[in-house]
Amino acid sequence: MKILLVSDIHYSLKQFDWLVQVAPNFDLLVIAGDLLDVAGHADLDTQIVVVSQYLERLRGATRVLACSGNHDGDMKNDAGEYVADWLQDVREENLSVDGDTVDVGNLRATVCPWWDGPVTRENLSAMLDEARGEGSGRWLWIHHAPPDGSPVSWTGKQFAGDAHLLELLERLKPFCVFSGHIHHSPFHDGGSWVSRIDDTWTFNPGCEMGAPPAHIVIDFDAMEATWRSSMGEEKIDLAAPGDATPRPT
Ligand SMILES: [Zn+2]
């Protein structure tokens, strides 16, 4: 099972084009939120149309999991909290979005929506409790914000991750969490693209301009993960959790 993880594409069409090109090489493509860019040149409606078309092409090439980030909300729920309603409309075969839990091989993947306030946050907790199920597979969460207090949420000055996610993770103990959101964590001293909290692997590929985007390839057969960016390539052995320090290749 070979997985490609990216996040924070922020309406970079060059990066979406690259994804379309490489997607057939992977069993699973995970886009961990912020597909759109609220400060982008194109208005949000246009971005939604274009990104929905990209997602349609990508699901023709491989299985795709995409969660919403803080840039992806296009409407407010009754509590006045932003939700990515458009993402619900693109759900199709081979394309799982916010709220979905799917079993892929020996993985159980849950796609978590961005929570924008107490109501969407409580919905997320309930959703994860329900999704936990009895499956014996490895449980993977896709959640835009990384857990707080971890190198994958380090801004260079402070941890800016999600404390609620950290609580959920410590309680429900998924095998791994795929995030993004803190664009430069992997590029700062003290930050990283991979870390470990108890028995949970956490990943954040980071965000760079241009193509290809910073990305992580996770191979659960070889039990290794590789991060590629403008900084070069680093690898980590997922079978040796005692040493959660990536090494350059
Ligand atoms: Zn972002």
mmCIF file of C-alpha atoms and ligand atoms in Angstrom:
data_model
loop_
_atom_site.group_PDB
_atom_site.id
_atom_site.type_symbol
_atom_site.label_atom_id
_atom_site.label_comp_id
_atom_site.label_asym_id
_atom_site.label_seq_id
_atom_site.Cartn_x
_atom_site.Cartn_y
_atom_site.Cartn_z
ATOM 1 C CA MET A 1 0.000 0.000 0.000
ATOM 2 C CA LYS A 2 1.655 3.176 -1.216
ATOM 3 C CA ILE A 3 0.158 6.474 -0.089
ATOM 4 C CA LEU A 4 0.872 9.995 -1.308
ATOM 5 C CA LEU A 5 0.176 12.731 1.259
ATOM 6 C CA VAL A 6 -0.052 16.412 0.396
ATOM 7 C CA SER A 7 -1.734 19.328 2.114
ATOM 8 C CA ASP A 8 -2.298 23.074 1.711
ATOM 9 C CA ILE A 9 -2.402 23.107 -2.073
ATOM 10 C CA HIS A 10 -4.175 26.490 -1.738
ATOM 11 C CA TYR A 11 -5.453 26.522 -5.291
ATOM 12 C CA SER A 12 -2.062 26.012 -6.882
ATOM 13 C CA LEU A 13 -3.080 24.655 -10.294
ATOM 14 C CA LYS A 14 0.506 23.644 -10.998
ATOM 15 C CA GLN A 15 0.400 21.448 -7.922
ATOM 16 C CA PHE A 16 -2.979 19.949 -8.882
ATOM 17 C CA ASP A 17 -1.557 19.228 -12.371
ATOM 18 C CA TRP A 18 1.378 17.436 -10.762
ATOM 19 C CA LEU A 19 -1.027 15.370 -8.639
ATOM 20 C CA VAL A 20 -2.978 14.337 -11.754
ATOM 21 C CA GLN A 21 0.290 13.242 -13.335
ATOM 22 C CA VAL A 22 1.567 11.114 -10.434
ATOM 23 C CA ALA A 23 -1.691 9.847 -8.876
ATOM 24 C CA PRO A 24 -1.733 6.571 -10.903
ATOM 25 C CA ASN A 25 1.519 5.548 -9.148
ATOM 26 C CA PHE A 26 -0.212 5.401 -5.753
ATOM 27 C CA ASP A 27 -2.876 3.241 -4.119
ATOM 28 C CA LEU A 28 -4.162 6.218 -2.178
ATOM 29 C CA LEU A 29 -3.885 9.989 -2.492
ATOM 30 C CA VAL A 30 -4.558 12.004 0.663
ATOM 31 C CA ILE A 31 -5.145 15.769 0.483
ATOM 32 C CA ALA A 32 -5.154 16.980 4.083
ATOM 33 C CA GLY A 33 -7.102 20.215 3.711
ATOM 34 C CA ASP A 34 -6.807 23.765 2.387
ATOM 35 C CA LEU A 35 -7.493 22.887 -1.217
ATOM 36 C CA LEU A 36 -8.802 26.428 -1.713
ATOM 37 C CA ASP A 37 -7.300 29.792 -0.846
ATOM 38 C CA VAL A 38 -9.533 32.449 0.670
ATOM 39 C CA ALA A 39 -6.949 35.091 -0.256
ATOM 40 C CA GLY A 40 -6.568 33.713 -3.777
ATOM 41 C CA HIS A 41 -6.879 35.646 -7.031
ATOM 42 C CA ALA A 42 -9.935 33.701 -8.176
ATOM 43 C CA ASP A 43 -13.222 34.050 -6.283
ATOM 44 C CA LEU A 44 -14.239 31.118 -4.105
ATOM 45 C CA ASP A 45 -17.032 29.890 -6.419
ATOM 46 C CA THR A 46 -14.602 29.660 -9.325
ATOM 47 C CA GLN A 47 -12.043 27.891 -7.165
ATOM 48 C CA ILE A 48 -14.671 25.354 -6.079
ATOM 49 C CA VAL A 49 -15.617 24.586 -9.696
ATOM 50 C CA VAL A 50 -11.988 24.152 -10.759
ATOM 51 C CA VAL A 51 -10.917 22.109 -7.726
ATOM 52 C CA SER A 52 -14.006 19.882 -8.010
ATOM 53 C CA GLN A 53 -12.953 19.122 -11.603
ATOM 54 C CA TYR A 54 -9.437 18.250 -10.434
ATOM 55 C CA LEU A 55 -10.850 15.926 -7.758
ATOM 56 C CA GLU A 56 -12.981 14.241 -10.425
ATOM 57 C CA ARG A 57 -9.871 13.634 -12.550
ATOM 58 C CA LEU A 58 -7.864 12.428 -9.553
ATOM 59 C CA ARG A 59 -10.472 9.868 -8.507
ATOM 60 C CA GLY A 60 -10.237 8.449 -12.034
ATOM 61 C CA ALA A 61 -6.552 7.784 -11.377
ATOM 62 C CA THR A 62 -6.568 6.461 -7.810
ATOM 63 C CA ARG A 63 -8.561 6.420 -4.582
ATOM 64 C CA VAL A 64 -8.657 9.904 -3.059
ATOM 65 C CA LEU A 65 -9.314 11.091 0.495
ATOM 66 C CA ALA A 66 -9.739 14.852 0.976
ATOM 67 C CA CYS A 67 -10.593 16.719 4.176
ATOM 68 C CA SER A 68 -11.472 20.375 4.609
ATOM 69 C CA GLY A 69 -9.165 22.973 6.103
ATOM 70 C CA ASN A 70 -9.752 26.485 7.404
ATOM 71 C CA HIS A 71 -9.655 27.845 3.824
ATOM 72 C CA ASP A 72 -12.301 25.454 2.515
ATOM 73 C CA GLY A 73 -15.510 26.584 4.265
ATOM 74 C CA ASP A 74 -18.121 27.938 1.850
ATOM 75 C CA MET A 75 -21.158 28.168 4.120
ATOM 76 C CA LYS A 76 -22.115 28.454 7.766
ATOM 77 C CA ASN A 77 -24.151 25.893 9.692
ATOM 78 C CA ASP A 78 -26.973 26.835 12.084
ATOM 79 C CA ALA A 79 -24.415 27.560 14.796
ATOM 80 C CA GLY A 80 -22.662 30.085 12.526
ATOM 81 C CA GLU A 81 -19.612 27.852 12.085
ATOM 82 C CA TYR A 82 -18.029 27.425 8.662
ATOM 83 C CA VAL A 83 -18.345 24.067 6.895
ATOM 84 C CA ALA A 84 -17.123 22.891 3.471
ATOM 85 C CA ASP A 85 -20.511 22.181 1.937
ATOM 86 C CA TRP A 86 -19.069 21.976 -1.594
ATOM 87 C CA LEU A 87 -16.860 19.055 -0.595
ATOM 88 C CA GLN A 88 -19.990 17.046 0.298
ATOM 89 C CA ASP A 89 -21.158 17.494 -3.295
ATOM 90 C CA VAL A 90 -18.042 15.944 -4.846
ATOM 91 C CA ARG A 91 -18.277 12.675 -2.842
ATOM 92 C CA GLU A 92 -18.215 9.837 -5.344
ATOM 93 C CA GLU A 93 -16.837 6.376 -5.826
ATOM 94 C CA ASN A 94 -13.081 6.536 -5.130
ATOM 95 C CA LEU A 95 -13.413 10.002 -3.576
ATOM 96 C CA SER A 96 -14.030 10.202 0.182
ATOM 97 C CA VAL A 97 -14.525 13.500 1.964
ATOM 98 C CA ASP A 98 -15.384 15.024 5.372
ATOM 99 C CA GLY A 99 -17.334 12.579 7.523
ATOM 100 C CA ASP A 100 -16.399 9.412 5.616
ATOM 101 C CA THR A 101 -14.741 6.331 7.055
ATOM 102 C CA VAL A 102 -13.483 3.813 4.520
ATOM 103 C CA ASP A 103 -11.587 0.547 4.764
ATOM 104 C CA VAL A 104 -8.737 0.316 2.268
ATOM 105 C CA GLY A 105 -6.721 -2.899 2.481
ATOM 106 C CA ASN A 106 -5.794 -3.250 6.143
ATOM 107 C CA LEU A 107 -6.327 0.456 6.776
ATOM 108 C CA ARG A 108 -9.392 2.150 8.196
ATOM 109 C CA ALA A 109 -9.335 5.812 7.147
ATOM 110 C CA THR A 110 -11.500 8.527 8.667
ATOM 111 C CA VAL A 111 -11.741 11.902 6.932
ATOM 112 C CA CYS A 112 -12.206 14.647 9.550
ATOM 113 C CA PRO A 113 -13.841 17.985 8.746
ATOM 114 C CA TRP A 114 -12.248 21.253 9.878
ATOM 115 C CA TRP A 115 -13.918 22.256 13.131
ATOM 116 C CA ASP A 116 -14.755 25.925 13.356
ATOM 117 C CA GLY A 117 -16.439 26.110 16.763
ATOM 118 C CA PRO A 118 -17.963 24.071 19.601
ATOM 119 C CA VAL A 119 -20.706 22.431 17.510
ATOM 120 C CA THR A 120 -18.507 21.181 14.668
ATOM 121 C CA ARG A 121 -15.895 20.182 17.263
ATOM 122 C CA GLU A 122 -18.389 18.026 19.193
ATOM 123 C CA ASN A 123 -19.624 16.513 15.923
ATOM 124 C CA LEU A 124 -16.046 15.508 15.163
ATOM 125 C CA SER A 125 -15.601 13.793 18.542
ATOM 126 C CA ALA A 126 -18.865 11.872 18.059
ATOM 127 C CA MET A 127 -17.899 10.941 14.513
ATOM 128 C CA LEU A 128 -14.557 9.504 15.603
ATOM 129 C CA ASP A 129 -16.137 7.566 18.480
ATOM 130 C CA GLU A 130 -18.537 6.010 16.000
ATOM 131 C CA ALA A 131 -15.895 5.369 13.332
ATOM 132 C CA ARG A 132 -13.641 3.582 15.752
ATOM 133 C CA GLY A 133 -15.648 0.424 15.175
ATOM 134 C CA GLU A 134 -14.275 -3.011 15.774
ATOM 135 C CA GLY A 135 -11.918 -3.036 12.799
ATOM 136 C CA SER A 136 -8.558 -4.646 13.420
ATOM 137 C CA GLY A 137 -6.914 -2.578 10.673
ATOM 138 C CA ARG A 138 -4.627 0.348 11.263
ATOM 139 C CA TRP A 139 -6.656 3.478 11.837
ATOM 140 C CA LEU A 140 -5.675 6.556 9.875
ATOM 141 C CA TRP A 141 -7.114 10.016 10.489
ATOM 142 C CA ILE A 142 -6.994 12.829 7.964
ATOM 143 C CA HIS A 143 -7.304 16.068 9.939
ATOM 144 C CA HIS A 144 -6.110 19.434 8.625
ATOM 145 C CA ALA A 145 -4.665 20.870 11.843
ATOM 146 C CA PRO A 146 -1.840 18.836 13.375
ATOM 147 C CA PRO A 147 -1.858 17.870 17.058
ATOM 148 C CA ASP A 148 -0.583 20.536 19.423
ATOM 149 C CA GLY A 149 2.726 20.222 21.232
ATOM 150 C CA SER A 150 4.382 18.170 18.496
ATOM 151 C CA PRO A 151 7.197 19.011 16.048
ATOM 152 C CA VAL A 152 4.601 18.747 13.233
ATOM 153 C CA SER A 153 2.838 21.814 14.689
ATOM 154 C CA TRP A 154 5.949 23.912 15.420
ATOM 155 C CA THR A 155 5.887 27.386 13.802
ATOM 156 C CA GLY A 156 9.496 28.175 14.614
ATOM 157 C CA LYS A 157 8.378 30.145 17.682
ATOM 158 C CA GLN A 158 5.612 28.107 19.269
ATOM 159 C CA PHE A 159 3.354 25.096 18.888
ATOM 160 C CA ALA A 160 0.209 26.120 17.019
ATOM 161 C CA GLY A 161 -1.561 22.793 16.651
ATOM 162 C CA ASP A 162 -4.941 21.560 17.795
ATOM 163 C CA ALA A 163 -5.209 20.709 21.504
ATOM 164 C CA HIS A 164 -8.614 19.065 20.966
ATOM 165 C CA LEU A 165 -7.106 16.714 18.360
ATOM 166 C CA LEU A 166 -4.344 15.875 20.815
ATOM 167 C CA GLU A 167 -6.955 14.854 23.406
ATOM 168 C CA LEU A 168 -8.840 12.733 20.855
ATOM 169 C CA LEU A 169 -5.637 11.113 19.705
ATOM 170 C CA GLU A 170 -4.545 10.254 23.237
ATOM 171 C CA ARG A 171 -7.970 8.758 23.945
ATOM 172 C CA LEU A 172 -8.656 6.878 20.686
ATOM 173 C CA LYS A 173 -5.063 6.035 19.721
ATOM 174 C CA PRO A 174 -5.130 5.959 15.923
ATOM 175 C CA PHE A 175 -2.146 4.412 14.138
ATOM 176 C CA CYS A 176 -1.420 7.656 12.297
ATOM 177 C CA VAL A 177 -2.730 11.161 11.654
ATOM 178 C CA PHE A 178 -2.182 13.008 8.358
ATOM 179 C CA SER A 179 -2.259 16.800 8.710
ATOM 180 C CA GLY A 180 -0.969 20.055 7.248
ATOM 181 C CA HIS A 181 -1.998 23.605 8.245
ATOM 182 C CA ILE A 182 1.271 24.755 9.815
ATOM 183 C CA HIS A 183 3.024 25.382 6.520
ATOM 184 C CA HIS A 184 6.601 25.593 7.710
ATOM 185 C CA SER A 185 6.861 23.048 10.528
ATOM 186 C CA PRO A 186 9.127 20.702 8.519
ATOM 187 C CA PHE A 187 11.446 23.585 7.569
ATOM 188 C CA HIS A 188 12.142 24.986 11.049
ATOM 189 C CA ASP A 189 14.667 23.831 13.616
ATOM 190 C CA GLY A 190 12.647 22.013 16.248
ATOM 191 C CA GLY A 191 9.909 21.209 13.719
ATOM 192 C CA SER A 192 9.436 18.145 11.561
ATOM 193 C CA TRP A 193 7.327 16.435 8.876
ATOM 194 C CA VAL A 194 6.970 13.378 11.082
ATOM 195 C CA SER A 195 6.679 12.744 14.781
ATOM 196 C CA ARG A 196 5.216 10.361 17.255
ATOM 197 C CA ILE A 197 2.784 10.859 20.120
ATOM 198 C CA ASP A 198 2.588 7.715 22.259
ATOM 199 C CA ASP A 199 1.933 5.023 19.608
ATOM 200 C CA THR A 200 0.559 7.386 16.964
ATOM 201 C CA TRP A 201 2.579 8.541 13.953
ATOM 202 C CA THR A 202 1.826 12.140 12.948
ATOM 203 C CA PHE A 203 2.717 13.679 9.581
ATOM 204 C CA ASN A 204 2.709 17.181 8.073
ATOM 205 C CA PRO A 205 4.308 17.535 4.622
ATOM 206 C CA GLY A 206 4.460 21.345 4.884
ATOM 207 C CA CYS A 207 3.605 23.832 2.142
ATOM 208 C CA GLU A 208 5.801 25.280 -0.576
ATOM 209 C CA MET A 209 5.032 27.261 -3.734
ATOM 210 C CA GLY A 210 5.392 25.671 -7.153
ATOM 211 C CA ALA A 211 5.374 22.089 -8.313
ATOM 212 C CA PRO A 212 5.882 19.508 -7.095
ATOM 213 C CA PRO A 213 4.389 20.369 -3.700
ATOM 214 C CA ALA A 214 6.229 19.210 -0.579
ATOM 215 C CA HIS A 215 4.905 15.680 -0.110
ATOM 216 C CA ILE A 216 5.250 12.460 1.850
ATOM 217 C CA VAL A 217 5.171 8.968 0.422
ATOM 218 C CA ILE A 218 4.154 6.371 2.990
ATOM 219 C CA ASP A 219 4.711 2.723 2.180
ATOM 220 C CA PHE A 220 3.040 0.457 4.734
ATOM 221 C CA ASP A 221 4.496 -2.690 3.107
ATOM 222 C CA ALA A 222 8.082 -1.513 3.413
ATOM 223 C CA MET A 223 7.108 0.366 6.619
ATOM 224 C CA GLU A 224 8.879 3.530 5.607
ATOM 225 C CA ALA A 225 7.954 7.126 4.915
ATOM 226 C CA THR A 226 9.804 9.543 2.634
ATOM 227 C CA TRP A 227 9.454 13.324 2.636
ATOM 228 C CA ARG A 228 10.381 15.308 -0.455
ATOM 229 C CA SER A 229 10.634 19.087 -0.681
ATOM 230 C CA SER A 230 12.997 21.799 -1.865
ATOM 231 C CA MET A 231 15.154 20.725 1.090
ATOM 232 C CA GLY A 232 15.789 17.336 -0.505
ATOM 233 C CA GLU A 233 14.650 13.962 0.696
ATOM 234 C CA GLU A 234 14.369 12.421 4.163
ATOM 235 C CA LYS A 235 13.258 8.976 5.234
ATOM 236 C CA ILE A 236 12.013 7.346 8.388
ATOM 237 C CA ASP A 237 11.675 3.692 9.314
ATOM 238 C CA LEU A 238 8.133 3.175 10.619
ATOM 239 C CA ALA A 239 9.063 -0.237 11.974
ATOM 240 C CA ALA A 240 11.514 1.337 14.420
ATOM 241 C CA PRO A 241 9.317 3.678 16.448
ATOM 242 C CA GLY A 242 12.012 4.070 19.061
ATOM 243 C CA ASP A 243 13.867 6.365 16.685
ATOM 244 C CA ALA A 244 11.385 8.912 15.357
ATOM 245 C CA THR A 245 14.129 11.063 13.857
ATOM 246 C CA PRO A 246 14.137 11.319 10.052
ATOM 247 C CA ARG A 247 17.435 10.822 8.241
ATOM 248 C CA PRO A 248 18.479 12.556 5.028
ATOM 249 C CA THR A 249 18.917 10.238 2.033
HETATM 250 ZN ZN ZN B 1 -2.919 26.218 4.696
#
